[in-house]
Amino acid sequence: MSGPIRLAVIGMGKIAYDQHLPAIAANPDFDLVATVSRNGDPVGDLPFFPNIDALIASGPAIDAVALCTPPQVRRPIAATALAQGWHVFMEKPPGATLAEVVTLENAAAASGASLFASWHSRCALGVEPARAWLAERTIHKVVVTWREDVRRWHPGQAWIWDAGGFGVFDPGINALSIVTRILPHPFFLETAELDLPSNRQAPIAARLAFRDITGVPISADFDWRQTGQQYWDIAVETDQGTLYLADGGATLRLPDGSVPTQAEGLHGEYPGLYARFAEIVKAGISDVDVAPLRHVADAFMRGHRTIVEAFEE
């Protein structure tokens, strides 16, 4: 493809404004040509459409779309875009179910377009150095602590509490995207405990126990009721000491106290995602890893549910 990738962003919520638009503006491989949303206002003088059908009907020159909609409504939009031959970037999680993501991957292959299931936390600065360091060590234990205040990070997002909205697994899947990237062996769920508010369809907290194929235990504590200090931490005990990833993967501390990368603010990973999207579009390939989503699906399948007090915004 010669020239910038002509891109439309679909779903103009908080994540689109906070992360996608700045990353697109900073990347010369992309030219933002339109936005699409049921609500909201145009971005500058760019064409603005209420849905993808209106975008198609207007006949603009589009090469790709970035989907920032809730996962429950994403599949038909992505399928429509792929049918147009447009490349598709999907915000995490890539879909509401595993089956629909596989269907989209097949549709992308049939259309010749690229499909990118993005996992922004994998682009945090400490993740790849952690992966490289762990590849040469024997791992004994992994502890994941992902505790945040839902009122601070997800204000007014009612869809996230609906069936298919993931609840606490919306941030929790970020942790799983990192763990599935940095650990050298596959792992599987053994037990899960899910706390569901009495007035919601999705959990507000979850405690998970995994084990990898070599027997290493992996625990995860996800909680949206955290006040005060927030935690996005992963500790990996090895035969050569404990590796710590903090700040959602942005800060890595090795057992000798060294910090191989300079920490950035939480969620500074989107420039890396758009660099990867440009790379796969130019290469004519797709990048669809459903491992983090599969672990969440397993938690819903095997989880013991406890009803807890109602959640009010």
Coordinates of N, CA, C and O in Angstrom, one line a residue, residues 116-232:
F116 N -6.9 -7.3 13.2 CA -6.0 -7.2 14.3 C -6.8 -7.2 15.6 O -7.6 -6.3 15.8
A117 N -6.6 -8.2 16.4 CA -7.2 -8.2 17.7 C -6.2 -7.6 18.7 O -5.2 -8.3 19.0
S118 N -6.4 -6.4 19.1 CA -5.4 -5.7 19.8 C -5.4 -6.0 21.3 O -6.5 -6.2 21.9
W119 N -4.3 -6.0 21.9 CA -4.1 -6.2 23.4 C -3.2 -5.1 23.8 O -1.9 -5.3 23.8
H120 N -3.7 -3.9 24.3 CA -2.8 -2.8 24.5 C -1.8 -3.0 25.6 O -0.7 -2.5 25.5
S121 N -2.1 -3.8 26.6 CA -1.2 -4.0 27.7 C 0.0 -4.8 27.3 O 1.1 -4.7 27.9
R122 N 0.0 -5.5 26.2 CA 1.2 -6.2 25.7 C 2.2 -5.2 25.2 O 3.4 -5.6 25.0
C123 N 1.8 -4.0 24.9 CA 2.7 -3.0 24.4 C 3.3 -2.1 25.5 O 4.0 -1.2 25.2
A124 N 3.0 -2.4 26.7 CA 3.6 -1.7 27.9 C 5.1 -2.0 27.9 O 5.5 -3.0 27.5
L125 N 5.8 -1.0 28.4 CA 7.3 -1.0 28.2 C 8.0 -2.2 28.8 O 9.0 -2.7 28.4
G126 N 7.4 -2.7 29.9 CA 8.1 -3.8 30.6 C 7.8 -5.2 30.1 O 8.5 -6.1 30.5
V127 N 6.9 -5.3 29.2 CA 6.4 -6.7 28.9 C 7.4 -7.5 28.1 O 7.7 -8.6 28.5
E128 N 7.9 -7.0 27.0 CA 8.9 -7.8 26.2 C 10.2 -8.0 27.0 O 10.7 -9.1 26.9
P129 N 10.7 -7.1 27.7 CA 11.9 -7.4 28.5 C 11.6 -8.5 29.6 O 12.5 -9.3 29.8
A130 N 10.4 -8.5 30.2 CA 10.1 -9.5 31.1 C 10.0 -10.8 30.4 O 10.5 -11.9 31.0
R131 N 9.4 -10.9 29.3 CA 9.3 -12.1 28.5 C 10.7 -12.7 28.2 O 10.9 -13.9 28.4
A132 N 11.6 -11.9 27.8 CA 12.9 -12.3 27.5 C 13.6 -12.9 28.7 O 14.3 -13.9 28.6
W133 N 13.5 -12.2 29.8 CA 14.2 -12.6 31.1 C 13.6 -13.9 31.6 O 14.4 -14.8 32.0
L134 N 12.3 -14.1 31.5 CA 11.7 -15.3 32.0 C 12.0 -16.5 31.2 O 11.9 -17.6 31.7
A135 N 12.2 -16.3 29.9 CA 12.5 -17.4 29.0 C 13.7 -18.3 29.4 O 13.8 -19.4 29.1
E136 N 14.6 -17.7 30.2 CA 15.8 -18.3 30.6 C 15.8 -18.7 32.1 O 16.9 -19.1 32.6
R137 N 14.6 -18.7 32.7 CA 14.6 -19.0 34.2 C 13.5 -20.1 34.4 O 12.7 -20.4 33.6
T138 N 13.7 -20.7 35.6 CA 12.7 -21.7 36.0 C 11.7 -21.0 36.9 O 12.0 -20.4 37.9
I139 N 10.4 -21.0 36.5 CA 9.3 -20.3 37.2 C 8.7 -21.2 38.3 O 8.4 -22.4 38.0
H140 N 8.5 -20.6 39.5 CA 8.0 -21.4 40.6 C 6.5 -21.0 40.9 O 5.7 -21.8 41.3
K141 N 6.2 -19.7 40.7 CA 4.9 -19.2 41.1 C 4.6 -17.9 40.4 O 5.5 -17.1 40.2
V142 N 3.3 -17.6 40.1 CA 2.9 -16.3 39.5 C 1.7 -15.8 40.3 O 0.8 -16.5 40.6
V143 N 1.8 -14.5 40.7 CA 0.7 -13.9 41.5 C 0.3 -12.6 40.7 O 1.2 -11.7 40.5
V144 N -0.9 -12.5 40.4 CA -1.5 -11.3 39.6 C -2.4 -10.6 40.6 O -3.4 -11.2 41.1
T145 N -2.2 -9.3 40.7 CA -3.1 -8.5 41.5 C -3.6 -7.3 40.7 O -2.7 -6.4 40.3
W146 N -4.8 -7.2 40.4 CA -5.4 -6.2 39.5 C -6.6 -5.6 40.2 O -7.7 -6.1 40.0
R147 N -6.4 -4.6 41.0 CA -7.5 -4.0 41.8 C -7.6 -2.5 41.5 O -6.6 -1.8 41.7
E148 N -8.8 -2.1 41.1 CA -9.0 -0.7 40.7 C -10.4 -0.3 41.1 O -11.2 -1.1 41.4
D149 N -10.6 1.0 41.1 CA -11.8 1.6 41.4 C -12.7 1.8 40.2 O -12.3 2.7 39.3
V150 N -13.7 1.1 40.0 CA -14.5 1.1 38.8 C -15.1 2.5 38.6 O -15.3 3.0 37.5
R151 N -15.5 3.2 39.7 CA -16.1 4.5 39.5 C -15.1 5.5 39.0 O -15.5 6.5 38.3
R152 N -13.8 5.3 39.2 CA -12.8 6.2 38.7 C -12.5 5.9 37.2 O -12.3 6.8 36.4
W153 N -12.4 4.6 36.8 CA -11.9 4.2 35.5 C -13.0 3.9 34.5 O -12.7 3.9 33.3
H154 N -14.2 3.7 35.0 CA -15.3 3.3 34.0 C -16.6 4.1 34.4 O -17.6 3.4 34.5
P155 N -16.5 5.4 34.5 CA -17.7 6.1 34.9 C -18.8 6.1 33.8 O -18.5 6.3 32.7
G156 N -20.0 5.8 34.2 CA -21.1 5.9 33.3 C -21.1 4.8 32.2 O -21.9 4.9 31.3
Q157 N -20.3 3.8 32.3 CA -20.3 2.8 31.2 C -21.2 1.6 31.6 O -20.8 0.6 32.0
A158 N -22.5 1.9 31.4 CA -23.5 0.9 31.8 C -23.3 -0.4 31.1 O -23.6 -1.5 31.6
W159 N -22.9 -0.4 29.8 CA -22.8 -1.6 29.0 C -21.8 -2.6 29.6 O -22.0 -3.8 29.4
I160 N -20.9 -2.1 30.4 CA -19.8 -3.0 30.9 C -20.4 -4.0 32.0 O -19.8 -5.0 32.3
W161 N -21.6 -3.6 32.5 CA -22.2 -4.5 33.5 C -23.2 -5.4 32.9 O -23.8 -6.3 33.6
D162 N -23.5 -5.3 31.6 CA -24.5 -6.1 31.0 C -23.9 -7.5 30.6 O -22.6 -7.6 30.6
A163 N -24.7 -8.5 30.3 CA -24.2 -9.8 29.8 C -23.3 -9.5 28.6 O -23.8 -8.8 27.6
G164 N -22.1 -10.1 28.5 CA -21.2 -9.8 27.4 C -20.4 -8.6 27.6 O -19.5 -8.3 26.8
G165 N -20.6 -7.8 28.7 CA -19.8 -6.7 29.0 C -18.5 -6.9 29.8 O -17.7 -6.0 29.9
F166 N -18.4 -8.1 30.3 CA -17.2 -8.6 31.0 C -17.0 -8.1 32.4 O -16.3 -8.8 33.2
G167 N -17.6 -7.0 32.8 CA -17.4 -6.6 34.2 C -16.0 -6.4 34.6 O -15.2 -5.8 33.8
V168 N -15.6 -6.9 35.7 CA -14.2 -6.8 36.2 C -13.2 -7.4 35.2 O -12.0 -7.1 35.2
F169 N -13.6 -8.3 34.3 CA -12.7 -8.9 33.4 C -12.4 -7.9 32.2 O -11.4 -8.2 31.5
D170 N -13.0 -6.8 32.2 CA -12.6 -5.8 31.2 C -11.2 -5.3 31.5 O -10.3 -5.3 30.6
P171 N -10.8 -4.9 32.7 CA -9.4 -4.7 33.1 C -8.7 -6.0 33.3 O -7.5 -6.1 33.0
G172 N -9.3 -7.0 33.8 CA -8.7 -8.3 34.1 C -8.1 -8.9 32.9 O -7.0 -9.6 33.0
I173 N -8.7 -8.8 31.8 CA -8.2 -9.4 30.6 C -6.9 -8.7 30.1 O -6.1 -9.4 29.4
N174 N -6.7 -7.5 30.6 CA -5.4 -6.9 30.3 C -4.3 -7.6 31.0 O -3.2 -7.9 30.4
A175 N -4.5 -8.0 32.3 CA -3.5 -8.8 33.0 C -3.3 -10.1 32.3 O -2.2 -10.6 32.1
L176 N -4.4 -10.8 31.9 CA -4.3 -12.1 31.2 C -3.5 -11.9 29.9 O -2.8 -12.9 29.4
S177 N -3.7 -10.8 29.2 CA -3.0 -10.6 27.9 C -1.5 -10.5 28.2 O -0.7 -11.0 27.4
I178 N -1.1 -9.9 29.3 CA 0.3 -9.9 29.7 C 0.9 -11.3 30.1 O 1.9 -11.7 29.6
V179 N 0.1 -11.9 30.9 CA 0.6 -13.2 31.4 C 0.7 -14.2 30.3 O 1.7 -15.0 30.2
T180 N -0.2 -14.3 29.4 CA -0.1 -15.2 28.3 C 1.0 -14.8 27.3 O 1.5 -15.7 26.6
R181 N 1.5 -13.6 27.4 CA 2.6 -13.2 26.6 C 4.0 -13.5 27.2 O 4.9 -14.0 26.6
I182 N 4.1 -13.3 28.5 CA 5.4 -13.4 29.1 C 5.8 -14.8 29.6 O 7.0 -15.1 29.8
L183 N 4.8 -15.6 29.9 CA 5.1 -17.0 30.4 C 5.4 -17.9 29.3 O 4.8 -17.9 28.3
P184 N 6.4 -18.8 29.5 CA 6.9 -19.6 28.4 C 6.0 -20.8 28.1 O 6.1 -21.5 27.1
H185 N 5.1 -21.2 29.1 CA 4.2 -22.4 28.9 C 2.7 -22.0 28.9 O 2.3 -21.1 29.7
P186 N 1.9 -22.8 28.2 CA 0.5 -22.6 28.3 C 0.0 -22.9 29.7 O 0.6 -23.7 30.4
F187 N -1.1 -22.3 30.1 CA -1.7 -22.6 31.4 C -3.2 -22.7 31.2 O -3.8 -22.3 30.2
F188 N -3.9 -23.3 32.3 CA -5.3 -23.5 32.2 C -5.9 -23.3 33.6 O -5.3 -23.3 34.6
L189 N -7.2 -23.0 33.5 CA -8.0 -22.6 34.7 C -8.3 -23.9 35.5 O -8.8 -24.9 35.0
E190 N -8.1 -23.8 36.9 CA -8.5 -24.9 37.8 C -9.8 -24.5 38.6 O -10.7 -25.3 38.7
T191 N -9.8 -23.3 39.1 CA -11.0 -22.8 39.9 C -11.2 -21.3 39.6 O -10.2 -20.6 39.3
A192 N -12.4 -20.9 39.8 CA -12.7 -19.5 39.7 C -13.9 -19.1 40.6 O -14.8 -19.9 40.8
E193 N -13.8 -18.0 41.3 CA -14.8 -17.5 42.2 C -15.2 -16.1 41.7 O -14.3 -15.2 41.6
L194 N -16.5 -15.9 41.3 CA -16.9 -14.7 40.8 C -17.9 -14.0 41.7 O -18.9 -14.6 42.1
D195 N -17.7 -12.7 42.0 CA -18.7 -11.9 42.8 C -19.5 -11.1 41.9 O -19.0 -10.2 41.2
L196 N -20.8 -11.3 41.9 CA -21.8 -10.6 41.1 C -22.7 -9.7 41.9 O -23.4 -10.2 42.8
P197 N -22.7 -8.4 41.7 CA -23.6 -7.5 42.4 C -25.0 -8.0 42.1 O -25.4 -8.4 41.0
S198 N -25.9 -7.8 43.1 CA -27.3 -8.4 42.9 C -28.1 -7.7 41.8 O -29.1 -8.2 41.4
N199 N -27.6 -6.5 41.4 CA -28.4 -5.8 40.3 C -27.6 -5.7 39.0 O -27.9 -4.9 38.1
R200 N -26.6 -6.6 38.8 CA -25.8 -6.6 37.6 C -25.6 -8.0 37.0 O -25.8 -9.0 37.7
Q201 N -25.3 -8.0 35.7 CA -25.1 -9.3 35.1 C -23.6 -9.7 35.0 O -23.3 -10.8 34.5
A202 N -22.7 -8.8 35.3 CA -21.3 -9.1 35.2 C -20.6 -8.9 36.5 O -21.0 -8.2 37.4
P203 N -19.5 -9.7 36.8 CA -18.9 -9.7 38.1 C -18.1 -8.4 38.4 O -17.6 -7.7 37.5
I204 N -18.1 -8.0 39.7 CA -17.3 -6.9 40.2 C -16.0 -7.3 40.7 O -15.1 -6.5 40.9
A205 N -15.8 -8.7 41.0 CA -14.5 -9.2 41.4 C -14.4 -10.7 41.0 O -15.4 -11.3 40.8
A206 N -13.2 -11.1 40.9 CA -13.0 -12.5 40.6 C -11.6 -13.0 41.1 O -10.7 -12.2 41.2
R207 N -11.6 -14.2 41.6 CA -10.4 -14.8 42.1 C -10.2 -16.1 41.3 O -11.0 -17.0 41.3
L208 N -9.1 -16.2 40.6 CA -8.8 -17.3 39.7 C -7.6 -18.1 40.1 O -6.6 -17.5 40.6
A209 N -7.6 -19.4 39.9 CA -6.4 -20.2 40.1 C -6.1 -21.0 38.8 O -7.0 -21.8 38.4
F210 N -5.0 -20.8 38.3 CA -4.5 -21.5 37.1 C -3.3 -22.4 37.4 O -2.7 -22.3 38.5
R211 N -3.0 -23.2 36.5 CA -1.7 -24.0 36.6 C -1.2 -24.2 35.2 O -2.0 -24.5 34.2
D212 N 0.1 -24.1 35.0 CA 0.6 -24.3 33.6 C 0.9 -25.8 33.4 O 0.8 -26.6 34.3
I213 N 1.3 -26.1 32.2 CA 1.5 -27.5 31.9 C 2.7 -28.2 32.6 O 2.8 -29.4 32.6
T214 N 3.5 -27.4 33.3 CA 4.6 -28.0 34.0 C 4.3 -28.0 35.5 O 5.1 -28.5 36.3
G215 N 3.1 -27.5 35.9 CA 2.6 -27.6 37.3 C 2.8 -26.3 38.0 O 2.4 -26.2 39.2
V216 N 3.2 -25.2 37.4 CA 3.4 -23.9 38.1 C 2.1 -23.3 38.4 O 1.2 -23.2 37.5
P217 N 1.8 -22.9 39.7 CA 0.5 -22.3 40.0 C 0.5 -20.8 39.7 O 1.5 -20.1 39.8
I218 N -0.6 -20.3 39.2 CA -0.8 -18.9 38.8 C -2.1 -18.5 39.4 O -3.2 -19.1 39.1
S219 N -2.0 -17.5 40.3 CA -3.3 -16.9 40.9 C -3.5 -15.5 40.4 O -2.6 -14.8 40.1
A220 N -4.8 -15.2 40.3 CA -5.2 -13.8 39.9 C -6.3 -13.3 40.7 O -7.3 -14.0 41.0
D221 N -6.1 -12.1 41.2 CA -7.1 -11.4 42.1 C -7.5 -10.1 41.3 O -6.8 -9.2 41.2
F222 N -8.8 -10.1 40.8 CA -9.3 -9.0 40.1 C -10.4 -8.4 40.9 O -11.3 -9.1 41.4
D223 N -10.4 -7.1 41.2 CA -11.4 -6.5 42.0 C -11.6 -5.0 41.6 O -10.6 -4.2 41.5
W224 N -12.9 -4.6 41.4 CA -13.2 -3.3 41.0 C -13.6 -2.4 42.2 O -14.1 -1.3 42.1
R225 N -13.5 -3.0 43.4 CA -14.0 -2.2 44.6 C -12.8 -1.5 45.3 O -13.0 -1.0 46.4
Q226 N -11.7 -1.5 44.7 CA -10.5 -0.9 45.3 C -10.6 0.6 45.4 O -10.9 1.3 44.5
T227 N -10.3 1.1 46.6 CA -10.2 2.5 46.8 C -8.8 2.9 47.3 O -8.1 2.0 47.7
G228 N -8.4 4.1 47.2 CA -7.1 4.5 47.5 C -6.1 4.0 46.5 O -6.3 4.2 45.3
Q229 N -5.0 3.4 46.9 CA -4.0 3.0 46.0 C -4.5 1.9 45.0 O -5.3 1.0 45.4
Q230 N -4.2 2.1 43.7 CA -4.7 1.1 42.7 C -3.5 0.1 42.4 O -2.3 0.5 42.5
Y231 N -3.9 -1.1 42.0 CA -2.8 -2.1 41.8 C -3.0 -2.8 40.4 O -4.1 -3.3 40.1
W232 N -2.0 -2.8 39.6 CA -2.0 -3.5 38.4 C -0.6 -4.2 38.3 O 0.3 -3.8 37.6

